[in-house]
Each structure stands twice: as C-alpha cells, then as structure tokens.
Amino acid sequence: MATGSATTKAPSRHDARARQLIEMTIDSLAEVGFTGTTLAEIGKRADVSPGLVAHYFKDKNGLLEAAFRALAFRHGDAVRLRMIAADSPRARVQAVIDASLSRTEIDLRTSMAWLAFWGQALQHPRLHRVQRAYQKRMLSNLTHALRAMETPEEARKTAALIAAMIDGVWLRGALSSWNEVDPEAAREMLNFVVEDSLARHPIAAASVPATVRPVNPATGETIADLPVATAEDIDRMVAKAQEGQREWAALSGTERGRVLRRTSDILRERNDALAEIETRNTGKPVQETKAVDIISGADCLEYYGGIASTVAGQFLDLGAAAFGYTRREPLGVCAGIGAWNYPMQIACWKAAPALACGNALIFKPAEQTPMTAMELEGIFREAGLPEGVFQVAQGYGETGRSLIAHPGIAKVSLTGSVPTGRLVMGEAAKGLKPTTLELGGKSPLIVFEDADLDNAVSGAMMANFYSTGQICSNGTRVFVHRSVLKDFLARLEKRTKALRIGDPFNPETHLGPLVSATQLDLVLGHIAGARREGVKLLMGGERLTGGEYDRGFYVEPTVFQAEDDSASIVRDEVFGPVMLVLPFDTEEEVIARANDTEFGLAAGVFTRDLMRAHTVIAALQAGSCWINDYNVTPIELPFGGYKNSGVGRENGLAAIEHYTQLKSVYVAKGDVDAPY
C-alpha cells in the first residue's frame, strides 16, 4: 500500500521468472506468513529449485525486499495515475484516499502480505527502508496537496492523521479478513475528516490561477486567456439566471421549443466553423468534429425542442368526491459541469432538457476545452433565449465547487470521473440537491464465435480509437471467443496499422493527439504499468515523436492481450487509444468477467444469434448497451450507467424527470366531510 514507486531490482521488473517468483512470494506471505515463507517454499510453489530462487535474490531477505518493493511500486503507480488525473488540490487528496482504500486496490491477499511485512519491518533494516519510503511518500503526497488549502502546520497535521487512518484501516482489515472493515465506509469517514479540517483551517486559494488558458493539443500553443469566475461572479450569475428563468418559465412549452429549434438550426448552419474551433481545442480530427460533435448537439436541441410542449402531468379520476392532477414544474437554476472530451455535445445534452422544462442553466466547461461553450451561449441569445437563462462560468475545481454550493442552485448535472462524481455528490448533498452523474467506465465488448468478425473489429476499433480513445463508454475490455481469437487479432492488426495519425485538421487523419500533456502522461503511465505486469503488448505503446509529433500529445494506437483479468489495466479506466483483448471460452464465464468491475456504464455484444444477444445483454450490469454495434448514442435513448458509473440518465424522456419536480393536486367536488 505504498504511495511511492520505490526502485526495484532489474530482474524483478523485467524477467518473467523473477516476476513469477515474486508473485509466489506474495501468495506465500498471504497464506503462511513471514516465517513460513522460505526459499524452499517459494521454489515448491513455482516448481523450481531453491537454488534458482537464490540465484535471483541471494537470500530470503532479498526475496522479501523485492516482493515488498513490487507491492509498493504497484500501489504507487495506482496513486500516481489518480493524482495525474486530479484537477485540484482537494482532488489530489482524494486521489490518495481513493487509491489506498478503493475496493479495486484492496484485497485479502495483498493486505495479508503487507501485514506480514509490517510485522518484520523493524527487525530487518532492508525491509524497514521500504516501509519508511512508503510512509514518507504518503505524507509528501498529502501534505503537498493540503498546503494549497491549509496553513503548512495544519497541512502536516491533517496529512499525518489521514495517513494513520489509512494504515489503520488496512491493518484492521487484514487482521479481520476484511469482515470488520468496509473500505468504502472508511473512505467516506476520511472525507469527513478532510472536510472538517479544511473548514476549521482554511487559507486563501492562492494557488488557483486567475485565468483559464486552453491549449491546442496538436501544437501545445495557448489559444485563449479567459478570466476565471470567482465566487462573487457566481453570485451575480445566479441572480441573473433567477431573473431570466422566471421569464423563461412563464412561456408556453411551444414557445420554449421554438427557441431550442432555432438554436439547433444555427448550429447546423455553422457546423464547419464550430467544428474547427472544437478541433483546435480538443485535438480531435476534423472529420469527427464535422460529422458528430456539433451535429449531435443540434440533434439534442431539436429533440427537446419538440418535447418542450409535451412536458405535462396526469389527470386522475378519484371518484365522485374529487379528482386529482399532477404538474411537472421547473426546478429553477441548474448547474451543469462538463467534461473535456465532448465539449459542445455535453453542453447541449445538459442545456436542452433543462431549458425545455423551463429551467435556467449555468454551465462550467472543463478548463481544458472551454471554447465552444462560449459560442453556444452567444447562439442561444441570438435564437431568442432570455438574458441569463444559459450562462458559462469558466474556471477550475473551485469554480465548480462555488457553483454547486450556491444556495440558488437547485440541481447539479456532472459528466466526469468517478472521484469527481463523489466530490460533487457530497457537496450537493449538503444542500439536498438532486444530482445527475455520468461518470467513467471500463466497459466490456463481447465477440462470440458466430459474430461477423469484420463488424466486430469495426466495433472494437470504434470502441477504443475513436476520439483517440477519450470516450467514457468505450469498450476497452474486448472479450473474444478463443476459437476466433487468432482471426480477430489478424484483422485488427491489419486495420490498426492502416490508421492515419497526425494533424487533426487534415481531413484524412483518423487519430489526433490526446487532449493535454497531463492526459498523455496518464495514458503512458497505464501502458508502462501493463508492461511491468507482464501483459502482452501486440502493437503500439509508444509516444509518437519527430516532426509534427514533437509539439503535440500523440500516442500510438495500442493493443494488449491478457490471458486473465489480474492486471491493473483490466480494472483501470485508461481514457486513451488503448485496447485490451481477453480470450474467453463460455457464455457464463464471459458474463461473470464482464460484470466483475466497479463500473457499469456500457457494454456491447457481437453475435448472429439474437436470442443469445438479448440473453447476454439482460445479464450484463451496464446502463447503455449495444448489439452488433458500439458507441451509437441517439438522443431518443437514455444514456447513463450502473454502479460507480453514475446516477440518473441523460437524453430521452428520462431526462425530463431529472429537470422537473412533481406537484400533486387534489380537487374536491363537494363539501368537506369533517368529523368535527
């Protein structure tokens, strides 16, 4: 459970036999403890001689040190990758907590091995050094993040308290075989500790930049310098939105729908110009943004423009004495928080149902991709939307937090990561505000032996390489029936090698750069981690350099093959052009493996047997599913996930329920029957 990536000896990181011996050592520590773990025991488990074990590690202490360093390196990678993805000091603290107490990081085998290690660390200097490195790195990660929110002294105290609680949870959990400790409950308790400390010892957020400076991912050049919305700005925006919302809600649904449809028409008219702005800001190939990003937003506005006049309640006949009816009424001013991968589409997906129901919306785009949201605000005004009903608040995590916490905000809708979703839901819960959360995924795509393999390969490529793999619903775990695996991989390799990577403004380009240097580091970190764990790399896996690539954030389309689900890359969302192919043998097996994840956003099945397709889809724990296709999201179908992939739904009629409140009215026809 170390947060540092301690240096491991070359054999233990690069030699398959050494890796096997280290895994056998961890198994032994978990089962028979420190004393029972000997060179002879490891040799017996690995079916090799004790002398071969000694050849790699010299003695027992060398073997144990290598094993503990491997555990530390593994967990340190998990923390580092989460911290890279964090967009604020508070999120970085959360990254350490989540990585240390996530169910995907905790298991009985690992915790028992660490328990055996702790019990001997003080007696063995080499083991004690590993423990000290873990402790120092944990404190360093926490203290560095907390100093942006607390005084240095309070940051040190809070960091030490969090680290001690994390260690205590692991120790208690291991001693009780995880029967007495719930990692998720412990994580929530730690969050209360952090929030309490920040409330008691806050400092000015001097580390938050005054401007948002998005870059062109293809060149690394800054393309804008936009002022960050402060808490005072949010106050003014909410007041303006409240005034405009009253005017907007007083219009009939037909009148509101007319404005939404006019907005849709303008988006279509300006598709090419807006798509070029989206490409410059996101790095997506222009062939994508012109075909999908703006048009899909226009489709959403057109759909809800038609729905607006039908938002209504029910009439209920209650007999001779009375009748009743329900009214669907707007919530008021809503907050939308967008992700950076589909800026215009997400802004429209949140704005269209909110506005159709008579609400106002203040939208905070991701700081990486703020450009098209500003264009949308102007287009709404041009189409006749009253002043203040759709506004854009630029900024970072603190801006979002101010928006969510504002007493004038009635509802919050987020598209983002699972850690961000937890923070948003926690902040919204303080005001009992409803939330819609569309979060991450590690979705399965299942290819049965009777599938049309060309279509299956097309689906897998669309589910991993479109938008340079930066799509939350991507089917990054591609399960292929073992009988067709060789044929599938041959077709996949041929077509992947034909992909064109480069300048996103070239209409022939298939893959552009990743959105930012941070995302590039994150993706390369996942790739490096998979390699260290021995996952077979079939193609790609490198950053592209030379010529035009040097200035941008380019990575090769990458395909791994794993024989089982033990590697971290099988569990972790990568959010880049990285596909993982996994063979399977039976329908029951693949369903169980597909569902063995904290996520539940999406799933796909390729088969010619439609009875099997419907049966398997019914068994998969995912909110958005496809049969013989992937990542097609018509506005008419609700979109959202199960489990940690979110709460509520975007799109379709389901979204109307999330942007209205229901009022029940009882109407008496006669006198009041009172016993008084």
XYZ file of C-alpha atoms in Angstrom:
676
model
C 0.000 0.000 0.000
C 2.926 2.350 -0.538
C 2.362 5.560 -2.403
C 5.898 5.739 -3.722
C 7.353 3.939 -6.711
C 10.365 2.528 -4.933
C 13.187 1.346 -7.119
C 13.011 -2.377 -7.821
C 15.850 -4.550 -8.920
C 16.107 -5.139 -12.642
C 15.277 -8.883 -12.569
C 12.068 -8.367 -10.591
C 10.769 -5.853 -13.116
C 11.942 -7.271 -16.417
C 12.449 -11.012 -16.041
C 9.380 -13.229 -16.336
C 10.797 -15.869 -13.983
C 11.616 -13.287 -11.324
C 8.121 -11.833 -11.605
C 6.691 -15.313 -11.129
C 8.799 -15.869 -8.008
C 7.685 -12.517 -6.577
C 4.031 -13.429 -7.113
C 4.630 -16.781 -5.417
C 6.207 -14.911 -2.505
C 3.169 -12.667 -2.117
C 0.923 -15.743 -2.197
C 3.067 -17.409 0.456
C 3.108 -14.370 2.738
C -0.684 -14.140 2.498
C -1.162 -17.831 3.307
C 1.625 -18.915 5.678
C 3.113 -15.618 6.884
C 6.676 -14.390 7.225
C 8.168 -17.429 8.981
C 6.648 -19.932 6.575
C 7.891 -18.051 3.527
C 11.263 -19.569 2.711
C 13.303 -20.084 -0.434
C 12.258 -23.744 -0.343
C 8.575 -22.805 -0.016
C 8.769 -20.403 -2.975
C 10.660 -22.944 -5.039
C 7.987 -25.540 -4.305
C 5.186 -23.165 -5.317
C 6.984 -22.185 -8.522
C 8.101 -25.754 -9.263
C 11.782 -24.752 -9.334
C 14.752 -25.495 -7.078
C 15.528 -23.259 -4.061
C 18.901 -22.688 -5.692
C 17.248 -20.963 -8.661
C 15.349 -18.691 -6.266
C 18.626 -17.873 -4.535
C 20.206 -17.176 -7.938
C 17.749 -14.322 -8.456
C 17.512 -12.942 -4.917
C 20.560 -14.299 -2.963
C 18.676 -14.918 0.283
C 15.262 -14.733 1.924
C 15.577 -11.067 2.818
C 16.460 -10.203 -0.772
C 13.397 -12.082 -1.984
C 11.117 -10.385 0.551
C 12.550 -6.966 -0.225
C 11.884 -7.495 -3.942
C 8.319 -8.631 -3.203
C 7.558 -5.656 -0.981
C 9.093 -3.253 -3.463
C 6.915 -4.774 -6.171
C 3.814 -4.228 -3.996
C 4.938 -0.672 -3.278
C 5.608 0.006 -6.942
C 2.196 -1.364 -7.938
C 0.293 0.715 -5.440
C 2.472 3.759 -6.043
C 1.506 3.580 -9.703
C -2.184 3.496 -8.754
C -1.781 6.635 -6.628
C 0.309 8.433 -9.231
C -2.149 7.789 -12.049
C -5.062 9.020 -9.942
C -3.126 12.129 -8.926
C -2.234 12.955 -12.527
C -5.934 12.912 -13.355
C -6.869 15.128 -10.362
C -7.735 18.700 -11.308
C -7.438 20.449 -7.932
C -5.600 20.164 -4.578
C -8.713 18.668 -2.966
C -8.962 16.123 -5.782
C -5.312 15.167 -5.236
C -6.003 14.438 -1.582
C -8.978 12.386 -2.717
C -6.743 10.520 -5.164
C -4.512 9.292 -2.334
C -7.524 8.242 -0.250
C -9.288 6.509 -3.128
C -6.181 4.670 -4.303
C -5.435 3.495 -0.765
C -8.980 2.469 0.179
C -10.572 1.538 -3.135
C -12.054 -1.933 -3.447
C -10.092 -2.296 -6.678
C -6.829 -1.723 -4.758
C -7.652 -3.674 -1.596
C -7.818 -7.457 -1.491
C -7.194 -10.013 1.212
C -4.078 -11.436 -0.475
C -2.329 -8.080 -0.733
C -3.311 -6.872 2.724
C -2.156 -10.116 4.370
C 1.188 -9.807 2.575
C 1.565 -6.237 3.852
C 0.631 -7.363 7.346
C 3.425 -9.949 7.257
C 5.790 -7.206 6.061
C 4.838 -4.723 8.799
C 5.358 -7.381 11.445
C 9.022 -7.763 10.477
C 9.983 -4.336 9.145
C 11.528 -3.094 12.394
C 13.652 -6.226 12.686
C 15.143 -6.072 9.193
C 16.798 -2.814 8.024
C 16.244 -3.559 4.322
C 12.523 -4.049 4.897
C 12.358 -1.030 7.186
C 13.715 1.160 4.377
C 10.810 0.101 2.141
C 8.333 0.929 4.901
C 9.905 4.328 5.533
C 9.816 5.140 1.815
C 6.112 4.290 1.811
C 5.419 6.494 4.836
C 7.392 9.452 3.512
C 5.785 9.321 0.066
C 2.289 9.084 1.539
C 2.896 12.126 3.745
C 4.538 14.049 0.899
C 1.613 13.446 -1.468
C -0.935 14.516 1.124
C 0.966 17.477 2.568
C 1.761 18.971 -0.834
C -1.927 18.945 -1.801
C -3.197 20.150 1.591
C -0.846 23.155 1.676
C -2.909 24.763 -1.062
C -5.923 24.673 1.293
C -4.485 24.903 4.839
C -1.606 26.518 6.665
C 1.653 24.483 6.453
C 1.373 23.362 10.090
C -2.257 22.255 9.760
C -1.462 20.566 6.443
C 1.203 18.457 8.148
C -1.182 17.510 10.973
C -4.022 16.621 8.623
C -1.691 14.610 6.355
C -0.376 12.616 9.316
C -3.923 11.913 10.533
C -5.085 10.735 7.101
C -2.017 8.513 6.648
C -2.500 6.975 10.097
C -6.173 6.263 9.396
C -5.350 4.633 6.044
C -2.746 2.400 7.690
C -5.183 1.587 10.492
C -7.920 0.556 8.073
C -5.531 -1.774 6.242
C -4.237 -3.281 9.496
C -7.693 -3.840 10.973
C -8.980 -5.137 7.669
C -6.162 -7.638 7.292
C -6.489 -8.895 10.880
C -10.227 -9.489 10.439
C -10.022 -10.864 6.871
C -11.938 -7.727 5.848
C -15.008 -8.838 7.811
C -14.903 -5.895 10.245
C -13.948 -3.092 7.878
C -15.804 -1.633 4.893
C -13.278 0.232 2.691
C -15.942 2.497 1.204
C -17.285 3.480 4.622
C -13.722 4.151 5.774
C -13.144 6.333 2.737
C -16.266 8.355 3.483
C -15.140 8.813 7.093
C -11.782 10.093 5.881
C -13.552 12.550 3.628
C -15.376 13.954 6.669
C -12.027 14.352 8.435
C -10.601 16.268 5.469
C -13.661 18.497 5.077
C -13.724 19.251 8.802
C -10.051 20.198 8.782
C -10.448 22.431 5.741
C -13.458 24.149 7.307
C -11.546 24.863 10.524
C -8.241 25.911 8.966
C -8.858 27.366 5.506
C -6.428 29.617 3.667
C -6.926 31.680 0.554
C -6.784 29.563 -2.581
C -3.817 31.481 -3.909
C -2.754 28.509 -5.994
C -5.832 28.747 -8.240
C -4.923 30.571 -11.478
C -6.787 33.757 -12.346
C -7.302 32.678 -15.946
C -8.082 29.574 -17.943
C -5.518 29.069 -20.705
C -6.534 26.195 -23.011
C -4.007 24.857 -25.496
C -4.097 23.310 -28.944
C -3.204 19.652 -28.248
C -1.624 19.287 -31.680
C 0.876 22.104 -31.123
C 0.942 22.842 -27.385
C 0.198 26.505 -28.116
C -2.128 28.553 -25.892
C -5.276 29.513 -27.796
C -7.090 31.727 -25.261
C -6.768 33.505 -21.925
C -10.152 33.501 -20.155
C -10.929 35.000 -16.728
C -11.903 32.533 -14.002
C -15.350 33.042 -12.466
C -14.948 33.897 -8.771
C -17.453 33.229 -6.001
C -18.671 36.817 -6.432
C -19.115 36.220 -10.159
C -21.162 33.112 -9.390
C -23.411 35.186 -7.098
C -24.076 37.627 -9.931
C -24.641 34.855 -12.470
C -27.139 33.063 -10.244
C -29.083 36.275 -9.605
C -29.172 36.971 -13.342
C -30.249 33.383 -14.037
C -33.054 33.563 -11.485
C -34.441 36.691 -13.127
C -34.222 35.205 -16.609
C -35.646 31.863 -15.512
C -38.863 33.459 -14.281
C -39.411 34.985 -17.710
C -38.445 31.752 -19.490
C -40.664 29.509 -17.327
C -43.651 31.800 -17.958
C -43.523 30.994 -21.679
C -45.509 28.077 -23.044
C -43.681 24.865 -23.876
C -44.319 25.569 -27.549
C -42.574 28.930 -27.303
C -39.609 27.448 -25.459
C -39.366 24.673 -28.018
C -39.243 27.221 -30.823
C -36.124 28.840 -29.323
C -34.408 25.468 -28.894
C -35.135 24.520 -32.500
C -33.824 27.855 -33.759
C -30.629 27.236 -31.781
C -30.368 23.822 -33.424
C -30.748 25.378 -36.870
C -27.955 27.890 -36.214
C -25.631 25.125 -35.013
C -26.224 23.222 -38.246
C -25.645 26.333 -40.362
C -22.313 26.990 -38.610
C -21.287 23.357 -38.248
C -17.982 23.621 -40.107
C -16.772 26.764 -38.328
C -17.738 25.428 -34.893
C -16.181 22.048 -35.673
C -12.870 23.751 -36.439
C -12.978 25.518 -33.063
C -13.671 22.150 -31.406
C -10.784 20.532 -33.271
C -8.358 23.305 -32.319
C -9.343 22.973 -28.659
C -9.695 19.174 -28.297
C -7.268 17.823 -30.895
C -9.994 15.639 -32.419
C -9.737 15.028 -36.173
C -11.873 17.475 -38.093
C -13.502 14.540 -39.888
C -15.001 13.672 -36.470
C -15.995 17.112 -35.263
C -17.716 17.999 -38.542
C -19.623 14.718 -38.618
C -20.511 14.252 -34.953
C -19.652 16.839 -32.294
C -21.715 19.834 -33.414
C -24.432 17.848 -35.215
C -25.105 15.664 -32.165
C -25.608 18.808 -30.081
C -28.004 20.166 -32.702
C -29.902 16.862 -32.703
C -30.344 17.112 -28.933
C -31.705 20.668 -29.086
C -34.050 19.729 -31.908
C -35.351 16.699 -29.999
C -36.066 18.609 -26.782
C -37.432 21.499 -28.800
C -40.132 19.073 -29.902
C -40.571 17.622 -26.405
C -40.971 21.001 -24.655
C -44.664 21.377 -25.488
C -45.468 17.883 -24.175
C -43.976 18.245 -20.670
C -47.075 17.662 -18.565
C -48.536 15.786 -15.630
C -51.509 13.434 -15.354
C -55.235 13.707 -14.697
C -56.544 11.209 -12.129
C -60.237 10.461 -11.571
C -60.710 9.918 -7.837
C -64.411 9.106 -7.932
C -67.499 11.144 -7.222
C -65.922 13.234 -4.476
C -62.805 14.552 -6.177
C -60.301 14.444 -8.962
C -56.568 14.976 -8.931
C -53.810 16.017 -11.257
C -50.056 16.353 -11.258
C -47.907 19.163 -12.611
C -44.331 18.954 -13.820
C -42.708 22.225 -12.772
C -39.173 23.533 -13.367
C -36.594 23.254 -10.598
C -35.188 26.749 -11.090
C -31.498 27.400 -11.762
C -29.463 24.275 -12.516
C -25.712 23.782 -12.718
C -24.053 21.763 -15.473
C -20.401 20.679 -15.234
C -18.870 19.336 -18.416
C -16.029 17.007 -19.349
C -13.320 17.879 -21.830
C -13.873 15.108 -24.366
C -17.144 16.291 -25.990
C -17.457 19.975 -25.023
C -20.261 21.101 -27.353
C -22.202 17.859 -27.208
C -22.150 17.722 -23.389
C -23.170 21.378 -23.099
C -26.184 20.666 -25.333
C -27.025 17.396 -23.578
C -27.325 19.312 -20.316
C -28.843 22.529 -21.618
C -31.557 21.121 -23.892
C -33.640 19.131 -21.354
C -33.060 21.720 -18.619
C -34.285 24.591 -20.810
C -37.137 22.580 -22.339
C -38.546 22.143 -18.825
C -38.335 25.878 -18.050
C -35.111 25.953 -16.024
C -32.044 28.154 -16.394
C -28.602 26.555 -16.640
C -25.167 27.806 -15.620
C -22.619 25.623 -17.379
C -18.994 25.193 -16.339
C -16.977 23.622 -19.146
C -13.788 21.718 -18.425
C -10.855 24.113 -18.168
C -9.066 22.199 -20.940
C -11.836 22.735 -23.515
C -13.857 25.893 -22.816
C -14.131 27.380 -26.296
C -17.351 26.079 -27.878
C -19.435 26.583 -24.727
C -18.885 30.331 -25.151
C -20.034 30.065 -28.766
C -23.168 28.218 -27.638
C -24.021 30.949 -25.136
C -23.978 33.537 -27.919
C -26.028 31.346 -30.251
C -28.709 30.817 -27.586
C -29.058 34.591 -27.196
C -29.213 35.007 -30.967
C -32.020 32.419 -31.108
C -34.102 34.380 -28.581
C -33.245 32.878 -25.198
C -33.825 35.455 -22.426
C -30.778 37.042 -20.816
C -29.191 34.874 -18.115
C -31.009 31.619 -18.900
C -27.845 29.983 -20.251
C -24.517 31.250 -18.941
C -20.961 29.923 -18.995
C -18.747 30.027 -15.893
C -15.085 29.458 -16.739
C -12.771 28.029 -14.133
C -11.258 25.108 -12.287
C -12.458 22.896 -9.443
C -13.029 25.822 -7.072
C -15.387 27.471 -9.558
C -17.367 24.258 -9.811
C -17.475 23.928 -6.046
C -18.751 27.510 -5.646
C -21.426 26.807 -8.221
C -22.591 23.559 -6.621
C -22.615 25.031 -3.107
C -24.538 28.168 -4.068
C -27.945 28.235 -2.337
C -29.559 29.472 -5.561
C -28.622 26.299 -7.459
C -31.411 23.700 -7.414
C -29.808 20.767 -9.226
C -26.373 19.635 -10.463
C -25.502 17.580 -13.522
C -21.917 16.376 -13.985
C -20.081 14.487 -16.694
C -16.700 13.447 -15.325
C -14.655 10.889 -13.423
C -15.801 8.727 -10.506
C -13.672 10.616 -7.910
C -15.054 13.948 -9.163
C -18.561 12.486 -9.049
C -18.130 11.582 -5.385
C -16.949 15.089 -4.561
C -19.825 16.690 -6.481
C -22.435 14.446 -4.899
C -21.001 15.119 -1.446
C -21.100 18.886 -1.967
C -24.610 18.779 -3.444
C -25.840 16.591 -0.576
C -25.128 19.410 1.885
C -27.988 21.314 0.276
C -30.055 18.176 -0.500
C -29.724 18.989 -4.199
C -30.521 16.276 -6.739
C -27.649 15.213 -8.984
C -27.225 13.543 -12.336
C -23.790 11.941 -12.619
C -22.447 10.488 -15.869
C -19.112 9.036 -14.826
C -16.408 6.662 -16.003
C -16.358 3.128 -17.300
C -14.324 0.039 -18.082
C -16.853 -1.449 -20.404
C -16.890 -4.944 -21.919
C -17.329 -5.666 -25.619
C -18.014 -9.372 -26.193
C -17.309 -11.104 -29.513
C -18.856 -14.568 -29.766
C -17.617 -17.291 -32.113
C -20.502 -16.759 -34.582
C -20.001 -12.985 -34.900
C -19.313 -11.241 -38.195
C -15.641 -10.623 -37.445
C -15.246 -7.633 -39.762
C -18.126 -5.922 -37.993
C -16.729 -6.964 -34.614
C -13.324 -5.493 -35.443
C -15.037 -2.299 -36.634
C -16.935 -2.128 -33.350
C -13.801 -2.748 -31.289
C -11.860 -0.049 -33.138
C -14.705 2.453 -32.757
C -14.898 1.475 -29.080
C -11.201 2.160 -28.482
C -9.698 4.509 -31.067
C -12.445 6.987 -31.961
C -11.711 10.406 -30.431
C -8.249 8.984 -29.654
C -9.915 6.650 -27.163
C -11.167 9.503 -24.963
C -14.793 8.360 -24.572
C -16.292 7.297 -21.250
C -18.393 4.478 -22.711
C -15.523 2.875 -24.640
C -15.453 -0.917 -24.733
C -11.855 -1.212 -23.596
C -12.148 -4.827 -22.433
C -12.668 -6.730 -25.681
C -13.574 -10.316 -24.821
C -13.099 -12.578 -27.863
C -14.084 -16.247 -28.011
C -10.910 -18.305 -28.056
C -11.913 -20.160 -31.232
C -11.852 -16.935 -33.307
C -9.184 -15.029 -31.377
C -6.377 -15.556 -33.895
C -8.527 -14.460 -36.835
C -9.864 -11.462 -34.905
C -6.369 -10.282 -33.954
C -5.064 -10.667 -37.523
C -7.850 -8.473 -38.901
C -7.465 -5.994 -36.049
C -3.714 -5.661 -36.576
C -4.051 -5.064 -40.314
C -6.675 -2.343 -39.896
C -4.993 -0.687 -36.911
C -1.726 -0.375 -38.819
C -3.619 1.454 -41.583
C -4.816 4.221 -39.241
C -3.513 7.697 -40.053
C -2.265 9.675 -37.055
C -1.333 13.330 -37.216
C -2.596 16.843 -37.896
C -6.266 16.874 -36.825
C -7.060 19.497 -39.470
C -6.059 17.091 -42.228
C -9.354 15.527 -43.401
C -7.525 12.207 -43.929
C -6.434 11.949 -40.270
C -8.080 9.216 -38.179
C -6.408 9.854 -34.800
C -5.312 13.180 -33.385
C -3.406 13.927 -30.180
C -4.576 13.354 -26.644
C -6.171 16.425 -25.097
C -3.271 17.518 -22.860
C 0.201 16.745 -21.575
C -1.420 15.515 -18.361
C -3.563 13.039 -20.261
C -0.549 11.907 -22.264
C 1.344 11.177 -19.016
C -1.675 9.338 -17.635
C -2.075 7.100 -20.687
C 1.653 6.368 -20.971
C 1.645 5.521 -17.255
C -1.086 2.925 -17.768
C 0.807 1.455 -20.716
C 4.046 1.274 -18.734
C 2.242 -0.329 -15.812
C 0.727 -3.021 -18.049
C 4.156 -3.786 -19.458
C 5.643 -4.102 -15.970
C 2.897 -6.541 -15.007
C 3.748 -8.709 -17.980
C 0.685 -8.014 -20.131
C 1.469 -8.932 -23.749
C 1.835 -5.880 -25.994
C 0.654 -6.669 -29.524
C 1.176 -3.265 -31.132
C 1.757 0.404 -30.335
C 2.528 1.503 -26.809
C 4.807 4.454 -27.539
C 4.606 8.215 -27.673
C 4.986 9.456 -31.246
C 7.921 11.810 -31.748
C 9.668 13.577 -34.587
C 8.407 16.325 -36.888
C 4.870 17.486 -36.161
C 4.555 14.971 -33.314
C 7.122 16.698 -31.097
C 4.865 19.647 -30.304
C 1.706 17.649 -29.668
C 0.486 14.929 -27.331
C 0.451 11.922 -29.638
C 0.482 8.254 -28.668
C 0.277 5.198 -30.906
C -2.959 3.179 -31.013
C -2.129 0.369 -28.636
C -3.382 -3.206 -28.279
C -2.617 -5.510 -25.350
C -3.619 -9.132 -24.909
C -4.073 -10.621 -21.434
C -4.858 -14.232 -20.601
C -6.698 -13.350 -17.390
C -8.129 -10.341 -15.527
C -5.432 -9.890 -12.876
C -3.567 -6.891 -14.348
C -4.366 -3.343 -13.244
C -5.124 -2.282 -16.813
C -8.079 -4.698 -16.807
C -9.632 -2.691 -13.951
C -8.496 0.899 -14.521
C -10.028 3.376 -16.947
C -7.241 4.492 -19.293
C -9.042 7.098 -21.439
C -6.723 6.818 -24.401
C -6.303 4.678 -27.544
C -5.514 1.507 -25.594
C -7.420 -1.733 -26.292
C -7.206 -4.835 -24.140
C -8.147 -8.155 -25.800
C -9.100 -11.033 -23.492
C -9.956 -14.572 -24.649
C -12.924 -16.458 -23.163
C -14.417 -19.936 -23.535
C -18.034 -19.946 -22.320
C -21.004 -17.607 -22.148
C -21.309 -17.985 -18.375
C -17.622 -17.216 -17.902
C -17.611 -14.057 -20.006
C -20.736 -12.656 -18.337
C -19.168 -13.104 -14.893
C -15.894 -11.494 -16.015
C -17.654 -8.646 -17.796
C -19.589 -7.792 -14.632
C -16.543 -8.053 -12.355
C -15.882 -4.305 -12.209
C -16.862 -1.298 -10.114
C -18.138 0.335 -13.310
C -21.329 -0.273 -15.252
C -21.605 2.378 -17.935
C -21.801 0.414 -21.183
C -21.478 -2.985 -22.848
C -21.628 -4.493 -26.316
C -22.266 -7.929 -27.810
C -21.422 -9.161 -31.309
C -23.205 -12.358 -32.391
C -25.508 -13.567 -35.170
C -27.632 -15.396 -32.553
C -30.107 -12.713 -31.490
C -31.591 -14.885 -28.736
C -28.124 -15.170 -27.209
C -27.568 -11.441 -27.721
C -30.686 -10.479 -25.769
C -29.966 -13.047 -23.054
C -26.413 -11.805 -22.529
C -27.386 -8.128 -22.628
C -30.014 -8.808 -19.959
C -27.330 -10.355 -17.735
C -24.772 -7.546 -18.131
C -24.655 -4.867 -15.420
C -24.489 -1.817 -17.657
C -26.808 1.078 -18.381
C -26.127 1.612 -22.109
C -25.783 -1.457 -24.319
C -25.380 -2.296 -27.993
C -25.976 -5.418 -30.067
C -23.764 -5.707 -33.188
C -22.634 -2.083 -32.927
C -20.938 0.188 -30.408
C -20.943 3.806 -29.134
C -24.008 4.875 -31.102
C -25.965 7.281 -28.861
C -29.190 8.569 -30.432
C -30.803 11.318 -28.373
C -34.027 9.345 -28.083
C -32.351 6.652 -25.930
C -31.467 7.448 -22.282
C -27.731 7.300 -21.569
C -26.129 6.516 -18.221
C -24.641 3.806 -16.054
C -24.984 1.329 -13.226
C -22.824 1.057 -10.091
C -19.994 3.617 -9.900
C -20.641 4.791 -13.444
C -23.286 7.229 -12.367
C -26.686 8.282 -11.133
C -29.624 9.264 -13.335
C -29.814 9.473 -17.107
C -29.058 11.916 -19.887
C -31.234 12.131 -23.016
C -34.596 10.615 -23.915
C -37.765 11.212 -21.970
C -35.962 10.020 -18.819
C -34.077 13.329 -18.598
C -37.358 15.235 -18.205
C -37.814 13.584 -14.813
C -34.410 14.899 -13.686
C -35.179 18.525 -14.612
C -38.711 18.832 -13.190
C -40.335 18.467 -9.808
C -43.730 16.819 -9.490
C -46.623 18.568 -7.778
C -49.774 16.624 -6.841
C -53.101 18.487 -6.625
C -56.305 17.169 -5.023
C -59.513 18.926 -6.125
C -62.660 18.346 -4.039
C -66.021 18.422 -5.858
C -68.247 18.824 -2.822
C -68.358 19.787 0.825
C -65.651 18.829 3.299
C -66.584 15.691 5.243
C -65.243 16.522 8.725
C -65.991 14.647 11.988
C -65.600 17.867 13.978
